[in-house]
Tab-separated table of C-alpha atoms in Angstrom:
chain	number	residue	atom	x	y	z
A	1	UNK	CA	-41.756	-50.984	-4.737
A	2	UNK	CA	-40.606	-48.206	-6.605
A	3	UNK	CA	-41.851	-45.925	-4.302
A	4	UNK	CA	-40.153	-47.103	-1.429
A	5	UNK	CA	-37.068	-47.210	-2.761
A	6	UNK	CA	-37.476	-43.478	-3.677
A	7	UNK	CA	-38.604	-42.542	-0.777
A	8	UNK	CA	-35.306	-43.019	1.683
A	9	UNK	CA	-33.796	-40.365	-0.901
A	10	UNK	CA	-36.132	-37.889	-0.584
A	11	UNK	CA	-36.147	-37.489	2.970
A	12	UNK	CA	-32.454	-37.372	2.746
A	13	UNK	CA	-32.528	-34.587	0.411
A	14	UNK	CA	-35.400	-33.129	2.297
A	15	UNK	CA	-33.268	-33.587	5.663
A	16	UNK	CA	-30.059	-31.690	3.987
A	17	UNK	CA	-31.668	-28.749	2.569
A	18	UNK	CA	-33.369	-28.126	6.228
A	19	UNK	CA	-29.657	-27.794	7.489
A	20	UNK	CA	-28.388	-24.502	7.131
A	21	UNK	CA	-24.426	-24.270	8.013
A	22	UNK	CA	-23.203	-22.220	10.741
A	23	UNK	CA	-20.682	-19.962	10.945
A	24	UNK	CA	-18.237	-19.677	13.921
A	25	UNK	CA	-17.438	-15.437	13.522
A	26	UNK	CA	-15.094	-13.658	15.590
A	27	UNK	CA	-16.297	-9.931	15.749
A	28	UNK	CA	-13.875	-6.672	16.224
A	29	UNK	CA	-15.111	-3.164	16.502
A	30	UNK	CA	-13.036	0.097	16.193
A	31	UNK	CA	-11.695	0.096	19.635
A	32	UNK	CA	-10.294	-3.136	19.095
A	33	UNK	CA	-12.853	-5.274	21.325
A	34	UNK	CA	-13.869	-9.029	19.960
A	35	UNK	CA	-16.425	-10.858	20.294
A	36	UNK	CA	-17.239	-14.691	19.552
A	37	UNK	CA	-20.310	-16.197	18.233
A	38	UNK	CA	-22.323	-18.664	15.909
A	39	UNK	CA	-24.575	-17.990	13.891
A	40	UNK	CA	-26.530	-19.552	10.704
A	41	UNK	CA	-25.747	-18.383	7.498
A	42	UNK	CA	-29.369	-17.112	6.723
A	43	UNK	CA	-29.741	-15.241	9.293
A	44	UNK	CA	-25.893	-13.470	8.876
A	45	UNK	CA	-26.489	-12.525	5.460
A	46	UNK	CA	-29.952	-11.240	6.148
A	47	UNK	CA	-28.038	-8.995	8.962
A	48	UNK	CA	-25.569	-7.257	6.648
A	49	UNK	CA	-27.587	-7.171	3.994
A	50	UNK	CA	-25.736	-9.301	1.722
A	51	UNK	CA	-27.515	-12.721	-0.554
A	52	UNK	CA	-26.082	-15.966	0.307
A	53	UNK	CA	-23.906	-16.317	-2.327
A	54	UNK	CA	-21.379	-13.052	-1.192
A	55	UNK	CA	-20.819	-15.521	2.004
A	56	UNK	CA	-20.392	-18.490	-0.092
A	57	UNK	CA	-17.113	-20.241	1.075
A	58	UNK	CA	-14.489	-20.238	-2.049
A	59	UNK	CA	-10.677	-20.670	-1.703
A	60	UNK	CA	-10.340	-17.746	-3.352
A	61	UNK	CA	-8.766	-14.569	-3.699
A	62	UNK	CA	-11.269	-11.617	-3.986
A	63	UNK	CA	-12.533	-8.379	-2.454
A	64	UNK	CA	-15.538	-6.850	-3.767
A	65	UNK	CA	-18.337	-4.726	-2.348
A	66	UNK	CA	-21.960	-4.898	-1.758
A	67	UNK	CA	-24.477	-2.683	-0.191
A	68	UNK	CA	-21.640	-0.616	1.858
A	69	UNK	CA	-19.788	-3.802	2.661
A	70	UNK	CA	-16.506	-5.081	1.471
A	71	UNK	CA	-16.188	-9.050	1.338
A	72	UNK	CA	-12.223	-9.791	1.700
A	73	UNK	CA	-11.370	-13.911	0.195
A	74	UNK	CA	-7.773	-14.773	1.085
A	75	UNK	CA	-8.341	-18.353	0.673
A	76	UNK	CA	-9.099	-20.113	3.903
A	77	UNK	CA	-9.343	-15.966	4.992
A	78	UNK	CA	-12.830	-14.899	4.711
A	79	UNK	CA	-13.881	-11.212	6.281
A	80	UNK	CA	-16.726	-9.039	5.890
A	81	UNK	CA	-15.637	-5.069	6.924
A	82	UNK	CA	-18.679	-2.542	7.999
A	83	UNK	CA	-17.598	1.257	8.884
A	84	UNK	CA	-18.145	0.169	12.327
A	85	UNK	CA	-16.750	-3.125	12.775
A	86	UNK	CA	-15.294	-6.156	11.064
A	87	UNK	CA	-16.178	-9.880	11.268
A	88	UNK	CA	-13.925	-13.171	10.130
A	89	UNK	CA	-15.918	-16.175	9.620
A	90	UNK	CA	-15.074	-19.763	10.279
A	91	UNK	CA	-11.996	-18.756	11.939
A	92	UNK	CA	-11.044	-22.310	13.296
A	93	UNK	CA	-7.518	-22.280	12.173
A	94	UNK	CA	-4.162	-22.529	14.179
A	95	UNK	CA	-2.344	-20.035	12.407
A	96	UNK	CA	-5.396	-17.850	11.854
A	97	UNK	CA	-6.343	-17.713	15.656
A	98	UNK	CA	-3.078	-16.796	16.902
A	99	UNK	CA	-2.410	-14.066	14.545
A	100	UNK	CA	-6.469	-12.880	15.410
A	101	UNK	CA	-5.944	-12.737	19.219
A	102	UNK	CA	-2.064	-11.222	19.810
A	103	UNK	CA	-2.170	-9.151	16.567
A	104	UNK	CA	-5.765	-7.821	14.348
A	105	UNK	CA	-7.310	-6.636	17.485
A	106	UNK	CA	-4.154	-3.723	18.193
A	107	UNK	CA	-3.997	-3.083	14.883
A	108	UNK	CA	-7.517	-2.108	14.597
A	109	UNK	CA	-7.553	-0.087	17.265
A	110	UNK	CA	-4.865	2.039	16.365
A	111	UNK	CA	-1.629	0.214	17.608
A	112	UNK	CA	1.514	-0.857	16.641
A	113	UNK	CA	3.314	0.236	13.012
A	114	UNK	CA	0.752	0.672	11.326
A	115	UNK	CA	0.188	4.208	9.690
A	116	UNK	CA	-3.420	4.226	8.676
A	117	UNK	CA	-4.634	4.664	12.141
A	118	UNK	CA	-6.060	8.385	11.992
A	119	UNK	CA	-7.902	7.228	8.352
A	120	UNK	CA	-11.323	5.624	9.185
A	121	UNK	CA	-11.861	2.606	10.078
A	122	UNK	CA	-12.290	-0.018	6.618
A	123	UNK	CA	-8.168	1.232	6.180
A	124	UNK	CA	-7.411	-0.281	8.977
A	125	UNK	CA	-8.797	-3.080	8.707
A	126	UNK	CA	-7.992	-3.824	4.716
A	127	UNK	CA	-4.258	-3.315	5.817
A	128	UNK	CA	-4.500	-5.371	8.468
A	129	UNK	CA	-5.579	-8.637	6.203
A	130	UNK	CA	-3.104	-7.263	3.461
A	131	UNK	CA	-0.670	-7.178	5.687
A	132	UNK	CA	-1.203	-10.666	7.012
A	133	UNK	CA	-1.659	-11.855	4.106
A	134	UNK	CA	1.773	-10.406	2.835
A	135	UNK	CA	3.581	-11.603	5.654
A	136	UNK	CA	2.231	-15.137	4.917
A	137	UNK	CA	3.722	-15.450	1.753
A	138	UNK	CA	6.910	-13.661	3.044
A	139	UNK	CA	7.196	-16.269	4.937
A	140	UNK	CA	6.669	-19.282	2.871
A	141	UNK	CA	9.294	-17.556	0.402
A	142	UNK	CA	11.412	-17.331	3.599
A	143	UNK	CA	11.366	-20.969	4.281
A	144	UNK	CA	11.561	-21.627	0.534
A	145	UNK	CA	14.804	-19.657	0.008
A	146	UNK	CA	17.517	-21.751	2.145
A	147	UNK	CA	15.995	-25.007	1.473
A	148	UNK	CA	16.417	-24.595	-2.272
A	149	UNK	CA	19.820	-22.733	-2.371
A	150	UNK	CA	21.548	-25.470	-0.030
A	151	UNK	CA	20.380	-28.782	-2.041
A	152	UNK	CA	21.289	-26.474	-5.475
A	153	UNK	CA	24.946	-26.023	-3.682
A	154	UNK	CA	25.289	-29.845	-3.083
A	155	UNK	CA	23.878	-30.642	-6.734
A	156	UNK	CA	26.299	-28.288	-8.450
A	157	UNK	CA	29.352	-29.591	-6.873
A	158	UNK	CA	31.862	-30.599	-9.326
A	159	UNK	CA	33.624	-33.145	-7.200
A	160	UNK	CA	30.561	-35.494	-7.044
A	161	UNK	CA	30.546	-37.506	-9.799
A	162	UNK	CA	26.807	-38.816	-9.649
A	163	UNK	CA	23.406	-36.890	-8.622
A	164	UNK	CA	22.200	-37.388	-5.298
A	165	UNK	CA	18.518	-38.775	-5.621
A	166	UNK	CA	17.323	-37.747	-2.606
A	167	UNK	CA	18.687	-34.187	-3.071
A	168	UNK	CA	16.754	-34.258	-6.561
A	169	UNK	CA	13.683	-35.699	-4.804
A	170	UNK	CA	13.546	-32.622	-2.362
A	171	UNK	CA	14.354	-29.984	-5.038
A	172	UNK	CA	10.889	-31.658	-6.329
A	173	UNK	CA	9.141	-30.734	-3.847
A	174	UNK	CA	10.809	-27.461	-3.298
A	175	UNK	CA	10.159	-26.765	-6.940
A	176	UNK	CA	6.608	-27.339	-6.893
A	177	UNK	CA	6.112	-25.377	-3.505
A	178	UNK	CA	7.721	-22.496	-5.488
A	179	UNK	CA	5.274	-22.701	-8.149
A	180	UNK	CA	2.236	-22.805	-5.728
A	181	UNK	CA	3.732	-19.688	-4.652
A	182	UNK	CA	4.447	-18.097	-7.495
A	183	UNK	CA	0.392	-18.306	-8.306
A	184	UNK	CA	-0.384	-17.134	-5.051
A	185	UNK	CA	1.531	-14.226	-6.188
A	186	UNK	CA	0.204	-13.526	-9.142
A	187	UNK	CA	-3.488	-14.108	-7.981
A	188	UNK	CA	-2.929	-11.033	-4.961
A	189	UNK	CA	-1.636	-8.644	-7.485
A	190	UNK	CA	-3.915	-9.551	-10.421
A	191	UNK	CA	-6.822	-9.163	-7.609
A	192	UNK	CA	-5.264	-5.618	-6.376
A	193	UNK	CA	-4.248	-4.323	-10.101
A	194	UNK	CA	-8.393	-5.044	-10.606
A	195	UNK	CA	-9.373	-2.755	-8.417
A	196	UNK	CA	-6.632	-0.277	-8.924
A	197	UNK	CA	-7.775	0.374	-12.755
A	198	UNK	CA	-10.955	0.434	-11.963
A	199	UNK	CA	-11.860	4.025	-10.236
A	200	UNK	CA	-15.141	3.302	-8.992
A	201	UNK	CA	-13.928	0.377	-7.262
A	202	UNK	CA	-11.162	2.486	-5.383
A	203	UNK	CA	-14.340	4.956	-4.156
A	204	UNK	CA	-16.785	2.192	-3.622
A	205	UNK	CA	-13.705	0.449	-0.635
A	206	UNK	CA	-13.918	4.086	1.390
A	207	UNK	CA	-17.349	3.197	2.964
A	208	UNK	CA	-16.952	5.761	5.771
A	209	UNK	CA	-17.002	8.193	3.127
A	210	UNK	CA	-20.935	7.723	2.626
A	211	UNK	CA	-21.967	7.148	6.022
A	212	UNK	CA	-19.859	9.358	8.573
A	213	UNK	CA	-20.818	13.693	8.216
A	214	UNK	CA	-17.144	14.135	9.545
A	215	UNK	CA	-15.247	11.832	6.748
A	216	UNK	CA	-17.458	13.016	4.077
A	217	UNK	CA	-16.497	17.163	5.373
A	218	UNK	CA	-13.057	15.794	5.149
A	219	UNK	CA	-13.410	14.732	1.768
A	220	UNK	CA	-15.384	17.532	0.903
A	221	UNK	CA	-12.528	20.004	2.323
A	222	UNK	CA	-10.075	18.226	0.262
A	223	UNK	CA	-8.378	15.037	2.136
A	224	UNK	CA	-9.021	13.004	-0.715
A	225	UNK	CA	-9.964	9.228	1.336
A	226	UNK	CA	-9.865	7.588	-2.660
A	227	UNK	CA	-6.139	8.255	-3.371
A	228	UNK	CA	-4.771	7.352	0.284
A	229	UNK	CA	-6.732	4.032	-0.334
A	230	UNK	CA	-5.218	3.677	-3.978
A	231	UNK	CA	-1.885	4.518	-2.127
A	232	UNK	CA	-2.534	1.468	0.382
A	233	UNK	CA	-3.235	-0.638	-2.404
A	234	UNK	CA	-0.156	0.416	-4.244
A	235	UNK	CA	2.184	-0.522	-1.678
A	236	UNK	CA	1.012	-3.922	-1.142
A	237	UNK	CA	1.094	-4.295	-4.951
A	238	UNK	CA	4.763	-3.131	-4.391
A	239	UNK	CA	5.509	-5.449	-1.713
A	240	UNK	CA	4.102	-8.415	-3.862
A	241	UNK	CA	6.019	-7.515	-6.538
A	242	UNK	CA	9.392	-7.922	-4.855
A	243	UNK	CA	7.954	-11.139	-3.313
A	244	UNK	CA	7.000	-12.310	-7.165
A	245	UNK	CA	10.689	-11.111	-8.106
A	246	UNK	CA	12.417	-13.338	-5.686
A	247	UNK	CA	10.770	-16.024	-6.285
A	248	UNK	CA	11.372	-15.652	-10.250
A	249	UNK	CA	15.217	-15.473	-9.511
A	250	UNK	CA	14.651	-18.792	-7.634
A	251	UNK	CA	13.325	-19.933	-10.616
A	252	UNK	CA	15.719	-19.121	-12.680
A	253	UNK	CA	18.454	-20.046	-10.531
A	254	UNK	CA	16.856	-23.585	-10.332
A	255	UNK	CA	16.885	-23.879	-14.265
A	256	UNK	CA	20.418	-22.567	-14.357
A	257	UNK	CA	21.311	-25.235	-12.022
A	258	UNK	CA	19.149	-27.966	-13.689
A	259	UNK	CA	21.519	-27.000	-17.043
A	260	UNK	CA	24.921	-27.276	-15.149
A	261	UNK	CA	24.120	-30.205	-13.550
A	262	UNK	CA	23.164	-31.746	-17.338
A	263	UNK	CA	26.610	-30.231	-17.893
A	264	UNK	CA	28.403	-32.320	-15.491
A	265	UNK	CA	26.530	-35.719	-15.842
A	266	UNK	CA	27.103	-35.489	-20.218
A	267	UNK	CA	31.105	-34.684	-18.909
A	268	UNK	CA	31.704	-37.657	-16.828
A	269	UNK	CA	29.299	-39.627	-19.495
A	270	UNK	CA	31.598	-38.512	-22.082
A	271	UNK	CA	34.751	-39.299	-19.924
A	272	UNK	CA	33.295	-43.308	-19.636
A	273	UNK	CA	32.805	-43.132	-23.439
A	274	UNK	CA	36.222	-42.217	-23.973
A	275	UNK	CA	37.682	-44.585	-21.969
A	276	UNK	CA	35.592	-47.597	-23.015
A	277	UNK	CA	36.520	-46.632	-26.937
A	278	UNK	CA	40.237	-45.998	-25.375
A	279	UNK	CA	39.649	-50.285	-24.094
A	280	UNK	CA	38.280	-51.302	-26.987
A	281	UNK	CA	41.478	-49.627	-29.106
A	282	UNK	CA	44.047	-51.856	-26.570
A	283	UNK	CA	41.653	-54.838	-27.305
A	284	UNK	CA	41.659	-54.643	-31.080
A	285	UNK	CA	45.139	-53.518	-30.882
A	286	UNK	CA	46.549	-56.607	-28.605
A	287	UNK	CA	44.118	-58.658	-31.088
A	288	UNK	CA	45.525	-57.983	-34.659
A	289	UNK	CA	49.006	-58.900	-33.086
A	290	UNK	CA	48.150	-61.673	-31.251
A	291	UNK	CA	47.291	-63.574	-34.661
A	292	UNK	CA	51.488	-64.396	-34.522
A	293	UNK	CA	50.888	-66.109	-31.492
A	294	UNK	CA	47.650	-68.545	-33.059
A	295	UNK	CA	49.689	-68.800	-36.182
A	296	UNK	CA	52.395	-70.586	-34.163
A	297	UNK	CA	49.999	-72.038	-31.822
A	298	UNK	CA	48.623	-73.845	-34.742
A	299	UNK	CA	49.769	-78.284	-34.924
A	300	UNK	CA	51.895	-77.214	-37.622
A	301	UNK	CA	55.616	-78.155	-37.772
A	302	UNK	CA	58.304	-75.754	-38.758
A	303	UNK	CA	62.036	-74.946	-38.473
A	304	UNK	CA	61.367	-71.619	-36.256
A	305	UNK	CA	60.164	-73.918	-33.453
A	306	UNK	CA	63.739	-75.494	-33.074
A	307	UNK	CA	65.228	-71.908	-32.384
A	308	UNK	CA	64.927	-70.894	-28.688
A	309	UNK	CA	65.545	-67.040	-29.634
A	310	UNK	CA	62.375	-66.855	-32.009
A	311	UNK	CA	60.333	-66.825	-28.564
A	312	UNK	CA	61.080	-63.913	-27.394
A	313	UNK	CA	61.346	-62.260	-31.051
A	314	UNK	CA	57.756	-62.884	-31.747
A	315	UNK	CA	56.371	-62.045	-28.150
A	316	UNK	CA	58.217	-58.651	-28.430
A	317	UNK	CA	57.635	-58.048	-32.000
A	318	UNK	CA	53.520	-58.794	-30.908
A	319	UNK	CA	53.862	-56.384	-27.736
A	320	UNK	CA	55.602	-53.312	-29.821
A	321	UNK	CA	53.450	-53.500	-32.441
A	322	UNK	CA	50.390	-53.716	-30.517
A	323	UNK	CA	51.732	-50.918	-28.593
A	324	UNK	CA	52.345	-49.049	-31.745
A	325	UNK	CA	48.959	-49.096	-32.989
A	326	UNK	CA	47.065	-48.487	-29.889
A	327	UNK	CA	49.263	-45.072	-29.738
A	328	UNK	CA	48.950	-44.447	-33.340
A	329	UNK	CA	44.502	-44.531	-32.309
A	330	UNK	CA	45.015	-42.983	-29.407
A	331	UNK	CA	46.726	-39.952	-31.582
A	332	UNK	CA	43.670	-40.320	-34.424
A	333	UNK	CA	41.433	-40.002	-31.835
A	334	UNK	CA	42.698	-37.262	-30.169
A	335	UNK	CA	43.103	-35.158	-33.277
A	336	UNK	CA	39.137	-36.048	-33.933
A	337	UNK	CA	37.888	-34.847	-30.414
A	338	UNK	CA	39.921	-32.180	-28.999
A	339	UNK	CA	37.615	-29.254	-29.339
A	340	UNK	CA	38.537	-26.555	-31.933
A	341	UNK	CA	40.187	-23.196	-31.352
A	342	UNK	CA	37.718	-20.163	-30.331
A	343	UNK	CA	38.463	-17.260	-33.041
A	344	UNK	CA	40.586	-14.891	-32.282
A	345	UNK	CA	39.517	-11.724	-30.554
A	346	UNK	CA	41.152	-8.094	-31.166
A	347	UNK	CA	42.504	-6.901	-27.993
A	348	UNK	CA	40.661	-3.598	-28.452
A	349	UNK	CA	37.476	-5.586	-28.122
A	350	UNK	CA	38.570	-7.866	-25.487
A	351	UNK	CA	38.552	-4.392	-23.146
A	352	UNK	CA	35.029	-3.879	-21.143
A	353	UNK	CA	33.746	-0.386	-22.439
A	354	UNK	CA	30.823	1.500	-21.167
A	355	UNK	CA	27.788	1.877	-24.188
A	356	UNK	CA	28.638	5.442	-24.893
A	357	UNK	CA	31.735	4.576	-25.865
A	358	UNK	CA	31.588	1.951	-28.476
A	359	UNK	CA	30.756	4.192	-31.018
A	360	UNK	CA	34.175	5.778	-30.785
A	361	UNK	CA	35.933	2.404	-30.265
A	362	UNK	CA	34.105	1.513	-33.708
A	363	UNK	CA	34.774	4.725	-35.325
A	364	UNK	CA	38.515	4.792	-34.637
A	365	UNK	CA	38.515	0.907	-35.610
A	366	UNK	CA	37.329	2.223	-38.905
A	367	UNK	CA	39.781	5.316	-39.214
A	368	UNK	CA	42.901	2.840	-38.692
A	369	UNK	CA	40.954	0.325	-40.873
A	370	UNK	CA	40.886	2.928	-44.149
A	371	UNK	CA	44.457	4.376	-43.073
A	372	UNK	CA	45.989	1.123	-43.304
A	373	UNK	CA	44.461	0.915	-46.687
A	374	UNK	CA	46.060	3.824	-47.678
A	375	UNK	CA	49.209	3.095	-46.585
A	376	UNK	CA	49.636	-0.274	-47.889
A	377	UNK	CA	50.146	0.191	-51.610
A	378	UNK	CA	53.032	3.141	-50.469
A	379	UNK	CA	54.350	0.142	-48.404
């Protein structure tokens, strides 16, 4: 019995490990020609000359090199580049395809803005995925950017008096797009700043420069192939940089905004405060002098009941003095809450001076400061 119910799993094992996965690869070569096929991952690996674990799908950012290859990771962007042609694997993706079939293929044949064309051909093709890959998160900071500065414009409005949930809700989500971005961002240049301190890594990218006579006479005759690819590398560095910058004013715009809009809510919570304590005062007020009116609402007989004047006397002397005494709070709290006076300023210092000059400005300050003391005692 035990055997049988062991032995369902092991074929199932034994079934899985017989499956190898397949890749879908779309193939380009210098001229820009592609090429579609499938192919196991075995046998791929045992092509190029890689082990099975440089092909190993990661949503990662990397690019390393093996045995004269260079294995690009963009995430769901996975390319292997040879010195003679370059192939993206498991390229089933909407976005992916289209930019494959109208764009990579002119690019790598020369094409277009690119200005690496006349440098062999791995620069072409690591600016084309840089490039891609740039514009990708260009554009996600693109979409980013209106969304979050039009719900910060209706949140910050002064006139609105509560906070729009929904507006919150989608500054959420905004918000945490941002940050997914803002890794993103920091993952490309940490992986580019890796290989840009590392030397050997730099050479090891120009693969042309160990297999083509011509590119290695080149180098040899002083067109240094390392420093243009450090220069490629730099720029989309650059370019990531200002990306990572924009984003980090969103940020802080988004915090600045978060504070005013704590601002505004504490206001109109203090305005509610005041005005409930402002009630309460008129209660308590309308209260103390209303104990005339029990006192002679009381089953008590006196002489001041016969007189039709003493009517109105007491209701007026009840209304003025609760009047008086809610006014005479009022005042109290007034003096207790207004906010106190900001210190006063010299008008010297209230004037906007550039940094070389506040030297002087304190220097003369302390020329008139030890004059006046001089004077003084003549005075």
């Amino acid at each position: 019995g035990k055997l049988y119910r062991n032995a369902p799993a092991e074929t199932s094992q034994a079934t899985l490990a017989s499956v190898s996965p397949v890749f879908a690869v779309m193939k380009f070569d210098k001229e820009g020609n592609t090429t579609y096929f499938e192919k196991k991952k075995t046998e791929l690996y045992q092509e190029l000359g890689l082990q099975a674990r440089d092909l190993r799908f990661q949503h990662v950012m990397s690019i390393a090199t093996r045995n004269n290859r260079i294995i690009m990771r963009m995430e769901f962007l996975k390319a292997v580049i040879t010195p003679e042609f370059l192939l993206i694997l498991d390229y089933r993706n909407l976005s992916l395809e289209h930019w494959l079939l109208s764009q990579l293929a002119s690019q790598l044949a020369g094409e277009g803005q690119l200005v690496t064309y006349s440098l062999p051909f791995e620069f072409r093709a690591i600016e084309a995925i840089l490039q891609y890959w740039i514009s990708k998160l260009q554009g996600r900071l693109n979409t980013l950017q209106p969304q979050i500065l039009e719900t910060l414009e209706a949140l910050v409005d002064p006139k609105l008096l509560s906070v729009d949930r929904s507006k919150l809700h989608i500054l959420l989500q905004n918000g945490k797009s941002l940050s997914e971005l803002e890794t993103d961002l920091k993952v490309f240049k940490e992986t580019i700043l890796e290989i840009l301190d590392e030397e050997e890594l730099i050479e090891e990218l120009c693969l042309s420069k160990w297999t083509d006579p011509q590119v290695f006479e080149e180098s040899m005759s002083g067109i240094d192939h390392a420093e243009e690819m450090e220069l490629l590398l730099e720029n989309y560095y650059r370019q990531a940089e200002d990306l990572a910058n924009e984003a980090r004013e969103l940020r802080v715009l988004i915090d600045d905004s978060e504070s005013i809009i704590f601002i505004n809510l504490d206001s109109h919570r203090n305005v509610m405060m005041r005005l409930n304590l402002q009630l309460t005062m008129g209660t308590f007020s309308v209260s103390l002098f209303g104990l005339i009116g029990v006192a002679f609402g009381m089953n008590l007989e006196s002489s001041l009941e016969e007189d039709p004047r003493i009517f109105w006397l007491v209701t007026g002397i009840m209304f003025l003095g609760s009047g008086l005494i809610w006014r005479r709070l009022l005042s109290f709290l007034g003096r207790h809450l207004e906010p106190p006076l900001p210190p006063h300023v010299p008008a010297v210092l209230k004037k906007s001076q550039p940094a070389a000059g506040r030297v002087e400005i304190k220097n003369s300050l302390k020329a008139e400061t030890f004059g006046l003391s001089r004077t003084l005692p003549n005075q």
